[in-house]
GROMACS .gro file of N, CA and C in nm:
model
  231
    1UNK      N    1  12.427   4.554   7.936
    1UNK     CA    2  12.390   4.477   8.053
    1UNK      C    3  12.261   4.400   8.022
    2UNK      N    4  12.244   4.307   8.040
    2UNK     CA    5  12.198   4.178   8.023
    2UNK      C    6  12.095   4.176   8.139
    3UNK      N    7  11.959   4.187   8.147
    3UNK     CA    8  11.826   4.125   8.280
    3UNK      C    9  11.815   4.048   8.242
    4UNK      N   10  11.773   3.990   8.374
    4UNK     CA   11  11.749   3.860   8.381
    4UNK      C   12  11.605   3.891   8.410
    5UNK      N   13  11.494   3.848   8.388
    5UNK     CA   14  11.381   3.921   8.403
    5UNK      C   15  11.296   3.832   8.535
    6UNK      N   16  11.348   3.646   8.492
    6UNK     CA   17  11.262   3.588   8.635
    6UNK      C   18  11.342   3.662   8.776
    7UNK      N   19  11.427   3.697   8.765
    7UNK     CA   20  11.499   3.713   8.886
    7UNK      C   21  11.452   3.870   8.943
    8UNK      N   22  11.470   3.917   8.832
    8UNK     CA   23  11.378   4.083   8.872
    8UNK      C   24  11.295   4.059   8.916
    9UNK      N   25  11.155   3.997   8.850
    9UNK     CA   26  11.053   3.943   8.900
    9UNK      C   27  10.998   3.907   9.043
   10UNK      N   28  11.151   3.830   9.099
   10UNK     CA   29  11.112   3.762   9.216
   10UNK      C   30  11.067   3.885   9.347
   11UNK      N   31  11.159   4.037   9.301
   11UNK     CA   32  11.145   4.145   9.408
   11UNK      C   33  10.982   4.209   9.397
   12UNK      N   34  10.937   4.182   9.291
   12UNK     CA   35  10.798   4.281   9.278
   12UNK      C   36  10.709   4.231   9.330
   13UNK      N   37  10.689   4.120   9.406
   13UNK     CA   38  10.585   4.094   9.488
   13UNK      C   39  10.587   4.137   9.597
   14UNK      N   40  10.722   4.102   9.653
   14UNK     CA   41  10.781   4.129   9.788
   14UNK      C   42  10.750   4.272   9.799
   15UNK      N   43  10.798   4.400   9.751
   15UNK     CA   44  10.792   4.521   9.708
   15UNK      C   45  10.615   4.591   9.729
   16UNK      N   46  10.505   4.498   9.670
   16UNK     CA   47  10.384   4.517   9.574
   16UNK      C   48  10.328   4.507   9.768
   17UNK      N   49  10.349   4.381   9.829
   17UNK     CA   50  10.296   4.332   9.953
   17UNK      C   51  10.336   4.415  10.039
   18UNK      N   52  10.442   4.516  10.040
   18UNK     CA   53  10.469   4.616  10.130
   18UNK      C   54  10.417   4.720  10.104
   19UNK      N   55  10.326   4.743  10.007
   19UNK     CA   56  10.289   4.881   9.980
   19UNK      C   57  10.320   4.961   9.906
   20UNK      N   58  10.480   4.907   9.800
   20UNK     CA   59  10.535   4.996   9.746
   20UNK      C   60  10.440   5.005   9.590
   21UNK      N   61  10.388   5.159   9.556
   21UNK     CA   62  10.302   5.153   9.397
   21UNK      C   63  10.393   5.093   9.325
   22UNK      N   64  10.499   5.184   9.288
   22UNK     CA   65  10.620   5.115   9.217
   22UNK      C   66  10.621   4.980   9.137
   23UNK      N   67  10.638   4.939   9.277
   23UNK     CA   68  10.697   4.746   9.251
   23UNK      C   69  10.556   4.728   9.232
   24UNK      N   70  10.414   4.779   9.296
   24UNK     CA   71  10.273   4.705   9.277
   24UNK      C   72  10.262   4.731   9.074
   25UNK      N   73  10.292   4.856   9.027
   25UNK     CA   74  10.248   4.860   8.873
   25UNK      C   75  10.349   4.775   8.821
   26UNK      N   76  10.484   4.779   8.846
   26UNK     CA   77  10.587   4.680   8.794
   26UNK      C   78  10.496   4.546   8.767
   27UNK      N   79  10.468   4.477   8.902
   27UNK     CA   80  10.419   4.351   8.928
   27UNK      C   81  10.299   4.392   8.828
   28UNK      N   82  10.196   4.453   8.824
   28UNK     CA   83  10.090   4.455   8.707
   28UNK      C   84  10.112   4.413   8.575
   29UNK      N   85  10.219   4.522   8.558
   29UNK     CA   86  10.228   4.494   8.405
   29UNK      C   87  10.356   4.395   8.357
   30UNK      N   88  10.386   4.310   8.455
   30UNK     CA   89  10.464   4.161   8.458
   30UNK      C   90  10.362   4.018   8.422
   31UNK      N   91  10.300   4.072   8.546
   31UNK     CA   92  10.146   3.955   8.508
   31UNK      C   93  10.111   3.960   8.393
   32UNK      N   94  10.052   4.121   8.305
   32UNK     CA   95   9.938   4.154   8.229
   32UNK      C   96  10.061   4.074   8.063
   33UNK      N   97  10.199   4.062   8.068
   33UNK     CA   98  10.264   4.069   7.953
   33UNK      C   99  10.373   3.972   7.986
   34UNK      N  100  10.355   3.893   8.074
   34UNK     CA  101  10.418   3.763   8.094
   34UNK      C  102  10.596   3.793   8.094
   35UNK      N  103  10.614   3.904   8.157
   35UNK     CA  104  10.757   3.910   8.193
   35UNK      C  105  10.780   3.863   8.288
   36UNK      N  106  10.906   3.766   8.289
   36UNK     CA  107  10.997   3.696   8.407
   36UNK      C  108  10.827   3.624   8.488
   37UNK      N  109  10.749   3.605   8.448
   37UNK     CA  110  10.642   3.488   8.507
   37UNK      C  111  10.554   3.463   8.382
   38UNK      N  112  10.453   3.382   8.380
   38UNK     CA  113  10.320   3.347   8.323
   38UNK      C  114  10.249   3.462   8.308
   39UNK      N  115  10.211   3.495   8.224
   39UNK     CA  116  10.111   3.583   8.189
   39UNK      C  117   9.964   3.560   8.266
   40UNK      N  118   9.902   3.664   8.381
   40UNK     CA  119   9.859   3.564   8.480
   40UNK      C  120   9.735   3.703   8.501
   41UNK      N  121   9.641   3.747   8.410
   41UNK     CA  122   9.519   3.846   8.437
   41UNK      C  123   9.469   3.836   8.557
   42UNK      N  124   9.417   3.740   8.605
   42UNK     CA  125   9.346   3.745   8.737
   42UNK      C  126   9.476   3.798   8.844
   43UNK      N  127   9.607   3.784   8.851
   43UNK     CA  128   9.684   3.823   8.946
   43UNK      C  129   9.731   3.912   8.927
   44UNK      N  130   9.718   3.989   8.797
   44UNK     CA  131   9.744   4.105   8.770
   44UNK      C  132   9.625   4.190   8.841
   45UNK      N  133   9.491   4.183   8.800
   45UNK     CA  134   9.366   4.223   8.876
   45UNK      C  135   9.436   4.235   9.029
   46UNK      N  136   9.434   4.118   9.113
   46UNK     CA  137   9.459   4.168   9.270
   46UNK      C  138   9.529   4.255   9.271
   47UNK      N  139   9.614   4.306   9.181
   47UNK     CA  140   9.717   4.457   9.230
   47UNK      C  141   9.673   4.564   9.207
   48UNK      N  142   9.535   4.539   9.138
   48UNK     CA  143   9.466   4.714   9.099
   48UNK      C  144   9.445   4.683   8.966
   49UNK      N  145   9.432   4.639   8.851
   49UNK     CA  146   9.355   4.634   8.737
   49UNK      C  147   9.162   4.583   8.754
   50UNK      N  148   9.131   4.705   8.663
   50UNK     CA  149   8.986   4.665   8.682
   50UNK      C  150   8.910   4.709   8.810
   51UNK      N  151   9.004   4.790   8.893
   51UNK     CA  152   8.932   4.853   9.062
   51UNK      C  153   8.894   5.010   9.026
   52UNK      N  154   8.823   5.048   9.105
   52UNK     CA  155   8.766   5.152   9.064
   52UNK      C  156   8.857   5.265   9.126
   53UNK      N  157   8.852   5.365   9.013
   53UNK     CA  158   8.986   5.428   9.023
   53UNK      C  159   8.955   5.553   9.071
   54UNK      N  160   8.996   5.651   9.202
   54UNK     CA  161   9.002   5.751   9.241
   54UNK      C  162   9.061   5.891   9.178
   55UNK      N  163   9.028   5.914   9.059
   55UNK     CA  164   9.093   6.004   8.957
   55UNK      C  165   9.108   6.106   9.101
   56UNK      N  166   9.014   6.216   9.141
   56UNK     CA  167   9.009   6.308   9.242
   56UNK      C  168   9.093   6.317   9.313
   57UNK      N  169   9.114   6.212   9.432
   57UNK     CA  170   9.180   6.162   9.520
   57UNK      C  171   9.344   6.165   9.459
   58UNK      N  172   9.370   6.113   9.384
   58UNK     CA  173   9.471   6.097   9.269
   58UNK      C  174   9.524   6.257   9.232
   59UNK      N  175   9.409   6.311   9.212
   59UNK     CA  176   9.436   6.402   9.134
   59UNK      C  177   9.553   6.538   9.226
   60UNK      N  178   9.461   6.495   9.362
   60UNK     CA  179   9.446   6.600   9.529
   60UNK      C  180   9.588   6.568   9.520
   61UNK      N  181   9.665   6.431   9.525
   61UNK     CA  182   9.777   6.390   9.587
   61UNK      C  183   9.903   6.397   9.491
   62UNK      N  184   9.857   6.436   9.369
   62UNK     CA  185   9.975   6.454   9.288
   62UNK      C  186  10.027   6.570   9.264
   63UNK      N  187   9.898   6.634   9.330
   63UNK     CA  188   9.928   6.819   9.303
   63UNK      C  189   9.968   6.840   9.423
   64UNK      N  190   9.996   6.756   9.550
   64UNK     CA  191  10.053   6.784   9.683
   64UNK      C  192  10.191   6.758   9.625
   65UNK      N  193  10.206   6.636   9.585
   65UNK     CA  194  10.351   6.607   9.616
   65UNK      C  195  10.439   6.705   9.498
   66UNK      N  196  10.378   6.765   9.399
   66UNK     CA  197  10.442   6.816   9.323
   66UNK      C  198  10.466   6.956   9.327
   67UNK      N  199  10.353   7.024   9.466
   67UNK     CA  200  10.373   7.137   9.519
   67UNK      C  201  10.509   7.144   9.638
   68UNK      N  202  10.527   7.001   9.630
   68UNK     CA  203  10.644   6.984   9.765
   68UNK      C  204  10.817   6.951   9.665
   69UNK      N  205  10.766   6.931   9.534
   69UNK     CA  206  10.887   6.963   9.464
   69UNK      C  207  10.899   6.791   9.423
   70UNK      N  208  10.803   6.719   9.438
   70UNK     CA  209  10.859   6.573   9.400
   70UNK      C  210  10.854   6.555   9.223
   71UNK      N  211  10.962   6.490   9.178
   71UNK     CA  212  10.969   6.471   9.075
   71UNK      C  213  10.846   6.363   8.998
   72UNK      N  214  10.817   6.256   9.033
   72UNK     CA  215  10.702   6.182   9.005
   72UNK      C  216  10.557   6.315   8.998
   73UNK      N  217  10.506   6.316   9.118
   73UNK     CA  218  10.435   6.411   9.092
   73UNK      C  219  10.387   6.508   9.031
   74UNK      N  220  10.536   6.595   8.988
   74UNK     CA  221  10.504   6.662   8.933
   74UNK      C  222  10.525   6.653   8.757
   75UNK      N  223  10.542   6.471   8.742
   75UNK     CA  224  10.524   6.475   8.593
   75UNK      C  225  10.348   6.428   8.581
   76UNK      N  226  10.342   6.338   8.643
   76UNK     CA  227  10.220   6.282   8.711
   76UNK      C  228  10.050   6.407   8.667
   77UNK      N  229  10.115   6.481   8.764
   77UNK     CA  230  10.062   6.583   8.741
   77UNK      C  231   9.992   6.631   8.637
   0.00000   0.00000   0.00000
């Protein structure tokens, strides 16, 4: 099977603007390596590159969700 990568592309903003992490790191590392768009640092930055990062906070919420059995989490973890 064959991607098409601008067309993938077009969902990870949409995705990134709703809140979803997911589609927001997708969309990061699309910008940061010019998949399916322009290779575009500063718009990679607005999604979280270069922000100061809540390891703790991070840390609190991965050991929740992975105490609740979530698979992310608990690789995350």
């Amino acid at each position: 099977m064959e991607l098409d990568e601008e067309k993938e592309f077009q969902w990870y903003p949409k995705s990134a603007k709703g809140g979803n992490h997911i589609g927001q790191s997708y969309l990061v590392y699309c910008y940061l390596n010019g998949i399916g768009t322009t290779k575009d640092d500063e718009k990679a930055f607005q999604f979280g590159i270069g922000m100061t990062k809540y390891e703790e906070k991070a840390f609190k919420l991965y050991l929740k969700s992975a105490e609740g059995g979530n698979n992310s989490g608990q690789y995350n973890f």
